[in-house]
Coordinates of N, CA and C in Angstrom, one line a residue:
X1 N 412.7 128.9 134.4 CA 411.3 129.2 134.6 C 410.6 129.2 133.3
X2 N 409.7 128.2 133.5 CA 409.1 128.4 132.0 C 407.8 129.6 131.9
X3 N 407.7 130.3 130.8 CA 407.0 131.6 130.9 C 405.5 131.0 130.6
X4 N 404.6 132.0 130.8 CA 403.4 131.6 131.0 C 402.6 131.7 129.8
X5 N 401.4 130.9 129.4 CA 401.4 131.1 128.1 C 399.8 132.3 128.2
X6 N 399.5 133.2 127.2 CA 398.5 134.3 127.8 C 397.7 133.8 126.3
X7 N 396.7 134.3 126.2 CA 395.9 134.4 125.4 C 395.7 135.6 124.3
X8 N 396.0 135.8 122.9 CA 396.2 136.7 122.4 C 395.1 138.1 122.3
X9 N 395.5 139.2 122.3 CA 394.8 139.6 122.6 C 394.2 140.7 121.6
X10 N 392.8 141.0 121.0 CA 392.9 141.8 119.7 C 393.6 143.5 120.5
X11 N 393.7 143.9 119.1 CA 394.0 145.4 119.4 C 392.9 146.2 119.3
X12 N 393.0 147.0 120.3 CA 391.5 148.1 120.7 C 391.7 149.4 119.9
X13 N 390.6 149.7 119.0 CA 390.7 150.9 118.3 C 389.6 152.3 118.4
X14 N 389.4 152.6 117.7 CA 387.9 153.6 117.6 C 386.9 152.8 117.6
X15 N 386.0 153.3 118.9 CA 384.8 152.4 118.6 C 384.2 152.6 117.3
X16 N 384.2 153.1 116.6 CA 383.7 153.1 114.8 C 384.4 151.8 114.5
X17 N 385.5 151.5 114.4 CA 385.7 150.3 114.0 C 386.0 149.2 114.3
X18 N 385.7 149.3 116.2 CA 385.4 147.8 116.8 C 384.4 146.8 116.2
X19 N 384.7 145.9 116.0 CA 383.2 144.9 116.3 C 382.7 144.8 117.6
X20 N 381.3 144.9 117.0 CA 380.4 145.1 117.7 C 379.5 143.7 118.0
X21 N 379.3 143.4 119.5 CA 378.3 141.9 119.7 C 377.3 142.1 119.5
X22 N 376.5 140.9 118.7 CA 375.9 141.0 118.0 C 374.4 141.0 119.1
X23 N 373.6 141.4 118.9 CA 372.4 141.8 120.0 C 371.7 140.3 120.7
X24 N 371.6 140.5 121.8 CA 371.2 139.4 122.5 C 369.7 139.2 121.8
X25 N 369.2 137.6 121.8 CA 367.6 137.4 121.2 C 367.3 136.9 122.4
X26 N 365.7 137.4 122.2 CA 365.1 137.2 123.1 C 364.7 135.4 123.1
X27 N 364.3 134.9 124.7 CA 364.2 133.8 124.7 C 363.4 133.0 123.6
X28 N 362.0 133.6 123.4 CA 361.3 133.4 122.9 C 361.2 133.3 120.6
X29 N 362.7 133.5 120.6 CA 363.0 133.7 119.4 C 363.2 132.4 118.5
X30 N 362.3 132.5 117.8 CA 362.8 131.0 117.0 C 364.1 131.2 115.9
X31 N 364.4 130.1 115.8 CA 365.7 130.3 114.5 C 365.1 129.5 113.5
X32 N 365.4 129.7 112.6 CA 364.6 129.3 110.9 C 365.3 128.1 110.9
X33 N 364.5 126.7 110.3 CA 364.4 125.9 109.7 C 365.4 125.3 108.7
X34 N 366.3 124.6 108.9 CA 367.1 124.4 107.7 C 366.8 124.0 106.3
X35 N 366.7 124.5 105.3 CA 366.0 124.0 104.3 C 366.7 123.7 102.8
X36 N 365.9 122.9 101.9 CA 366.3 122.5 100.9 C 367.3 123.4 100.0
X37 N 368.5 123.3 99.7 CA 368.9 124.6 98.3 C 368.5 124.1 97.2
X38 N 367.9 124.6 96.4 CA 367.7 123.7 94.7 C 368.5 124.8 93.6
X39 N 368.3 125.8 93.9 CA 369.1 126.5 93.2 C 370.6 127.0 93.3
X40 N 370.5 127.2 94.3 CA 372.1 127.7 94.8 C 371.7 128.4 95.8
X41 N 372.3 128.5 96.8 CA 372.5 129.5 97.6 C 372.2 130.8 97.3
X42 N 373.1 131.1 96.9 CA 372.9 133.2 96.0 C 371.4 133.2 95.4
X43 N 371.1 132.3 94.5 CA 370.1 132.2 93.9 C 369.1 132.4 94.2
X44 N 369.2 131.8 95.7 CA 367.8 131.7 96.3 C 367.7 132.7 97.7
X45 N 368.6 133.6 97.5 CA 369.0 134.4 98.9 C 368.0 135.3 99.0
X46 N 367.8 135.8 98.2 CA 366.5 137.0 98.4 C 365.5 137.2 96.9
X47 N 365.6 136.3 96.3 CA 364.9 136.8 94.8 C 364.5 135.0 94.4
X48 N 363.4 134.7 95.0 CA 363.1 133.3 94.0 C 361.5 133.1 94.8
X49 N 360.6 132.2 94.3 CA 359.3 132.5 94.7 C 358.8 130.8 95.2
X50 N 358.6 131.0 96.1 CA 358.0 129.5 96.6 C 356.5 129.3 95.8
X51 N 357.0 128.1 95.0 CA 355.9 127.1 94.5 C 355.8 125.8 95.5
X52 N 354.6 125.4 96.1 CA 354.0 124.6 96.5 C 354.0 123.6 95.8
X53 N 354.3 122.1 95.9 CA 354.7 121.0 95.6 C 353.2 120.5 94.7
X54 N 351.9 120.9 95.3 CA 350.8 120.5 95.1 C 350.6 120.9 93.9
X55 N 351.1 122.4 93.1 CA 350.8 123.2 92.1 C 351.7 122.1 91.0
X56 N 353.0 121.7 91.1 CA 353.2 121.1 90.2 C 353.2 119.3 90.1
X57 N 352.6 119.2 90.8 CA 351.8 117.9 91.1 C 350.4 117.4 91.0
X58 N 350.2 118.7 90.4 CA 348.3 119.3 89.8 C 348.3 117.6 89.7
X59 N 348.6 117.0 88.2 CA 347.8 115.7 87.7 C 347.6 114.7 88.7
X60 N 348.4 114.5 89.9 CA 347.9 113.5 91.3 C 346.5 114.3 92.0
X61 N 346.8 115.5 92.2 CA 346.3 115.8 93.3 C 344.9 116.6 92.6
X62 N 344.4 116.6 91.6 CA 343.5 117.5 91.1 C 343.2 117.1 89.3
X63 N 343.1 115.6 89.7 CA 343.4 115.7 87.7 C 342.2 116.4 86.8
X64 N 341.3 116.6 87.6 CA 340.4 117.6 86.1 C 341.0 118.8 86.3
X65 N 341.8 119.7 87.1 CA 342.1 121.0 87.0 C 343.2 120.6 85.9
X66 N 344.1 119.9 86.4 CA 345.2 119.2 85.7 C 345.1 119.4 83.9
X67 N 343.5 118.4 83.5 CA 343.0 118.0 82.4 C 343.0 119.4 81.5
X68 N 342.7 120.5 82.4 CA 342.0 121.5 81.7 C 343.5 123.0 81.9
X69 N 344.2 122.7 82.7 CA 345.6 124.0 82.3 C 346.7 122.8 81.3
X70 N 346.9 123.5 80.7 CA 348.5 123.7 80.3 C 349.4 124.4 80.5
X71 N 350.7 123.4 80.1 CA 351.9 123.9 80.5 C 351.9 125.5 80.7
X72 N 351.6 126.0 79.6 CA 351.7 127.9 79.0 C 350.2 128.3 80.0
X73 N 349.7 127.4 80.7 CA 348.8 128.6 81.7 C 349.4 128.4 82.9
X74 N 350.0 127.2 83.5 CA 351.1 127.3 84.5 C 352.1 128.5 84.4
X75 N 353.0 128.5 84.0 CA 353.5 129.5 83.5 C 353.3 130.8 83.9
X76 N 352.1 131.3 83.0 CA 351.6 132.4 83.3 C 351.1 132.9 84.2
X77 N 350.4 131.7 85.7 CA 350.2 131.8 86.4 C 351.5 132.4 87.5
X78 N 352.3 131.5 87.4 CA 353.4 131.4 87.7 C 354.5 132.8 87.9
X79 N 354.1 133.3 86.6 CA 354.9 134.8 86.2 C 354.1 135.9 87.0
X80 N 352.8 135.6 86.9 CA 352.0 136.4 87.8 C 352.3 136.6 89.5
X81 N 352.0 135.3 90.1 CA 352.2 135.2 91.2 C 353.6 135.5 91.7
X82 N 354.6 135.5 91.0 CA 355.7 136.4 91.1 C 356.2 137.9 91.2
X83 N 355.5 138.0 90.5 CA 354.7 139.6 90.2 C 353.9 140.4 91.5
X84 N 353.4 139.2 92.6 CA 352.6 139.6 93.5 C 353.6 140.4 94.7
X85 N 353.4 141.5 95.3 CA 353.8 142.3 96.5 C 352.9 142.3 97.3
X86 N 353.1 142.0 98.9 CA 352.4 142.0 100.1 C 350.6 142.2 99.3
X87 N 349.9 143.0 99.6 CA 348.4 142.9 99.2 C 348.2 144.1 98.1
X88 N 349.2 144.7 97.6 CA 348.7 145.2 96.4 C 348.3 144.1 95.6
X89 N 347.5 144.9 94.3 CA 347.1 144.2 92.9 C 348.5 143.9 92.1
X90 N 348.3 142.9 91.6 CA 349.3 142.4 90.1 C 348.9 143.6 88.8
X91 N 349.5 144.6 88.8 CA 349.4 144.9 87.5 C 350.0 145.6 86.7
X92 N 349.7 144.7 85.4 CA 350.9 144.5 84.2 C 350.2 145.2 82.9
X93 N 351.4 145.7 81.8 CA 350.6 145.8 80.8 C 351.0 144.4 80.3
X94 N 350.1 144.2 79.5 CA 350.1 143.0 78.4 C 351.9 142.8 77.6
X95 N 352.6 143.7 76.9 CA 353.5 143.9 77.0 C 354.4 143.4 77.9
X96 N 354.4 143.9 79.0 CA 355.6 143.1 80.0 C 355.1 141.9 80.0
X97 N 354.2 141.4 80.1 CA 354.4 139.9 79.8 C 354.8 139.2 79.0
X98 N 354.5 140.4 77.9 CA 354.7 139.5 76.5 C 356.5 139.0 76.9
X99 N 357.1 140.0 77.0 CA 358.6 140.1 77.6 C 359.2 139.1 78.4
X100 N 358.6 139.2 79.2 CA 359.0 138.4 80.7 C 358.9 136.9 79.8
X101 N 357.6 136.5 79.3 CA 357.4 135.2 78.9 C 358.1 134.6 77.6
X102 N 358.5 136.0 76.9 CA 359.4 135.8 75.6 C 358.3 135.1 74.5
X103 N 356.7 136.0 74.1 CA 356.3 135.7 73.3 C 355.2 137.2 73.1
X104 N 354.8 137.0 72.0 CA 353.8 138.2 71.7 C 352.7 138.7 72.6
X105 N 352.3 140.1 72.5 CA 351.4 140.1 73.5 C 350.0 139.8 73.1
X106 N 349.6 139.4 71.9 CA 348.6 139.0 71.6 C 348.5 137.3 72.3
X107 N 350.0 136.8 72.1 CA 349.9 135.0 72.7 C 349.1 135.4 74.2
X108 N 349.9 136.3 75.3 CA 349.9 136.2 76.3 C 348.4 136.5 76.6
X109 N 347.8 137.8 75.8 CA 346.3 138.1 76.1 C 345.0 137.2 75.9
X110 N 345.8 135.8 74.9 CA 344.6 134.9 74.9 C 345.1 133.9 75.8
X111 N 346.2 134.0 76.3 CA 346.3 132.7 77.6 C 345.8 133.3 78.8
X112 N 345.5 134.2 79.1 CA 345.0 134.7 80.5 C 343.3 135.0 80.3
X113 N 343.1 135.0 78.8 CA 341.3 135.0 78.3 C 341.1 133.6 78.6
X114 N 342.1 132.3 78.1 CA 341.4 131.1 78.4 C 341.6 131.0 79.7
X115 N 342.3 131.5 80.9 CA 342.2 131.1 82.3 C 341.2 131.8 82.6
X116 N 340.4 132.6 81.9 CA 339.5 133.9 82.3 C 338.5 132.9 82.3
X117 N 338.1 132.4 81.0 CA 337.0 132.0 80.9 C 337.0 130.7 81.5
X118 N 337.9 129.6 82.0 CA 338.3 128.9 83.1 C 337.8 128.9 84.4
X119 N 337.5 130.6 84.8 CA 337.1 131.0 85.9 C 338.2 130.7 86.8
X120 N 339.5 130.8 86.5 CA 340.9 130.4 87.6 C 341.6 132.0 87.2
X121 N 341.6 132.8 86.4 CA 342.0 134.0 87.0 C 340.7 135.5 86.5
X122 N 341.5 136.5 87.2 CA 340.5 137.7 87.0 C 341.1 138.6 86.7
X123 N 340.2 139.5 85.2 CA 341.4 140.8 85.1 C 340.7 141.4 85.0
X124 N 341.2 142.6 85.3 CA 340.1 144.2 85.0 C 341.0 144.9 84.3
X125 N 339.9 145.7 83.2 CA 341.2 146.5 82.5 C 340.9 147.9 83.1
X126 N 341.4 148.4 82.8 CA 341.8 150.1 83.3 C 341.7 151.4 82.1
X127 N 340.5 151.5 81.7 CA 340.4 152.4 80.5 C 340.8 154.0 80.9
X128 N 341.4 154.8 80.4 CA 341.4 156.0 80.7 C 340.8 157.2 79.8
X129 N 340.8 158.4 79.7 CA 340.2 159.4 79.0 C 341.4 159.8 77.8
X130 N 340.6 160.2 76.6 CA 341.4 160.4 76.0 C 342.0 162.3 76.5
X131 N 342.7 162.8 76.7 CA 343.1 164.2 76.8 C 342.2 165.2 76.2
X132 N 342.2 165.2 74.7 CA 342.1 166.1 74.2 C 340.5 166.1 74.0
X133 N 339.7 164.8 74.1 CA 338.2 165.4 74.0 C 337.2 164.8 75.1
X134 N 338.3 164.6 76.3 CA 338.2 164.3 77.4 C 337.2 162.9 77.5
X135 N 337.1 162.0 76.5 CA 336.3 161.1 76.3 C 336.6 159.8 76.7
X136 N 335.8 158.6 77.5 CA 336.8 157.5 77.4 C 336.6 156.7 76.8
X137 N 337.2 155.6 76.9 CA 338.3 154.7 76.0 C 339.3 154.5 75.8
X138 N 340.3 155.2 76.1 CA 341.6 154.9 75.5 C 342.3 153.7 76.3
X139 N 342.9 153.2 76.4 CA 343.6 152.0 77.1 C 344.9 152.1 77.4
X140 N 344.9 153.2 78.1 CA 346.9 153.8 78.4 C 346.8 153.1 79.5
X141 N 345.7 152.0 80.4 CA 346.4 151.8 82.2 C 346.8 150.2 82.0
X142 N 347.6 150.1 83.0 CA 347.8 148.6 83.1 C 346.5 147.8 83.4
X143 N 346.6 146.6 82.6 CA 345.7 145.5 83.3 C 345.9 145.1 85.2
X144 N 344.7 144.5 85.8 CA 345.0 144.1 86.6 C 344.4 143.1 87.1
X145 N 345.4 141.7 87.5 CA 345.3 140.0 87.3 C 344.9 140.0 88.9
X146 N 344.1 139.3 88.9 CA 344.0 138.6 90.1 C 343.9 136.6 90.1
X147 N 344.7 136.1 91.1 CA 344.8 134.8 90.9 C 344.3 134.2 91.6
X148 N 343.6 134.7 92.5 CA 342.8 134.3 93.8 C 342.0 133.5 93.4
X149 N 341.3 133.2 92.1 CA 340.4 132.1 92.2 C 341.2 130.6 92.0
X150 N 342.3 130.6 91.3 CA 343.6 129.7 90.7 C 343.7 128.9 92.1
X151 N 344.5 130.0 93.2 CA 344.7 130.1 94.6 C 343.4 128.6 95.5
X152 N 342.7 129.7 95.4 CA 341.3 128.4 95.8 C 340.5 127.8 95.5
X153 N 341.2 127.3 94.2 CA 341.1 125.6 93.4 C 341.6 125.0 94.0
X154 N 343.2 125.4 94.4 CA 344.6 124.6 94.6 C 344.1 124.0 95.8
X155 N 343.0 124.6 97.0 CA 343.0 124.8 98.2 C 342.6 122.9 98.5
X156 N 341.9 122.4 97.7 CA 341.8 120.9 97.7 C 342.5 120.3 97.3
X157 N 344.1 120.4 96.4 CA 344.9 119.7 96.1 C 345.8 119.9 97.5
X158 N 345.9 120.9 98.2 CA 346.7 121.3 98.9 C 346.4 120.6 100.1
X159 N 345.1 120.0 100.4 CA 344.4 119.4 101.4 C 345.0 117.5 100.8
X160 N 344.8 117.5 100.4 CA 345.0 116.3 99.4 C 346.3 115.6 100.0
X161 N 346.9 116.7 98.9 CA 348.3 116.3 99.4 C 349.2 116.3 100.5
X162 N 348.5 116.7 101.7 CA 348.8 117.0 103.3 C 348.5 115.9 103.8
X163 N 346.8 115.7 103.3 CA 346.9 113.8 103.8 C 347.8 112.7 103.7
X164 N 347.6 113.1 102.0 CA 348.2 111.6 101.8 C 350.1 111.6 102.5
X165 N 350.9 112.7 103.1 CA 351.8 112.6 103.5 C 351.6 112.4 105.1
X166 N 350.3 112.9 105.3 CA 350.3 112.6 106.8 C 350.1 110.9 107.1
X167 N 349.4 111.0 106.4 CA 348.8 109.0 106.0 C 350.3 108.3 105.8
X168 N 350.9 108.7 105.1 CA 352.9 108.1 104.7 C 353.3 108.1 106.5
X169 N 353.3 109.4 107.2 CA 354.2 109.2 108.1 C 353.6 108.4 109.1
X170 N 352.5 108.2 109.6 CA 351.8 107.4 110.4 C 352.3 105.8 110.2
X171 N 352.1 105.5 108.6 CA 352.5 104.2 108.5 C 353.6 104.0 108.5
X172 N 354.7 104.8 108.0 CA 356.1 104.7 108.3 C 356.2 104.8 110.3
X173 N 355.7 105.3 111.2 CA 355.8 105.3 112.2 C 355.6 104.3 112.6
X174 N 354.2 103.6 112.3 CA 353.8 102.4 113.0 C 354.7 101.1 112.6
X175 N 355.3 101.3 111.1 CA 356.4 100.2 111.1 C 357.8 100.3 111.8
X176 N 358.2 101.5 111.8 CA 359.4 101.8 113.4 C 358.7 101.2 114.0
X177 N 357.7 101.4 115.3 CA 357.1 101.0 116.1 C 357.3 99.4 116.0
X178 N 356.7 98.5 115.1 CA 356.3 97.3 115.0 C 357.6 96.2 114.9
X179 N 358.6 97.4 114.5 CA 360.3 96.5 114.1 C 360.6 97.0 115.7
X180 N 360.3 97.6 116.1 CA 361.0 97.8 117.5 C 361.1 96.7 118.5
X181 N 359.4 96.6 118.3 CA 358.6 95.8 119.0 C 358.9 94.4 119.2
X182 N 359.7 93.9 118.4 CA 360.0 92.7 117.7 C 361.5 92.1 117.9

């Protein structure tokens, strides 16, 4: 008599350390997009900042903005907008930048004056009282950066460059199409 074959079966413990099924989703639940790794996996698991293709493709898509940043105001931009949390303000002292960017804070204060006077970013400074003769002036608060005008510069390169890929995939369609057809 040949014996029957069963299916193995886990061992049942404390519910504390069953596994537990994982919760049903609702119909309407999308699942995320499979996307590029450039960094690594780990790298990019919870700590890395989406730059838009159009920002470092300024010189196609925007060449007088292009003409008028350099490399070291990219950058800065860059450091900032990383710096950004849900709708609080960016603010830094001069100092951690200097840090973060690995140069003096006098370099950093005149690269964020030339984007100032650029009119592509905004800073306010934050004076406070001095204590003892309750007077102000002193400059104990953080600065605080806003990039929102930077933001809607980009807003035409960003248009730009949506065409010219929507304009790619149409003609790439219409030539599927026309080899089909054929």
């Amino acid at each position: 008599m040949a014996k029957k074959k069963t299916r193995p079966t886990a061992k049942r413990s404390s519910s504390s350390t069953r596994l537990q099924r994982p919760p049903k989703t609702s119909e309407g639940a999308r699942e995320s997009k499979p996307h590029t790794v450039v960094w690594g996996k780990s790298n990019e698991a919870d700590d890395f900042l989406i730059t838009p293709r159009a920002v470092l493709y300024l010189g196609r898509y925007d060449p007088e903005l292009s003409e008028m940043l350099r490399p070291r105001h990219l950058l800065l931009l860059l450091v900032l907008a990383a710096k950004k949390y849900l709708n609080k303000p960016i603010r830094l002292y001069w100092q951690e930048l200097a840090e973060t960017l690995g140069v003096r804070p006098d370099t950093v204060r005149k690269w964020a004056y030339q984007l100032r006077d650029m009119k592509l970013l905004q800073i306010r400074q934050f004076r406070g009282r001095d204590p003892k003769t309750n007077k102000p002036g002193i400059r104990n608060e953080r600065n605080q950066f806003d990039i929102e005008p930077f933001v809607k510069r980009l807003e035409r390169a960003f248009r730009l460059r949506r065409q010219e890929r929507d304009t790619r995939k149409r003609v790439q369609e219409a030539k599927r199409q026309g080899d089909a057809d054929e």
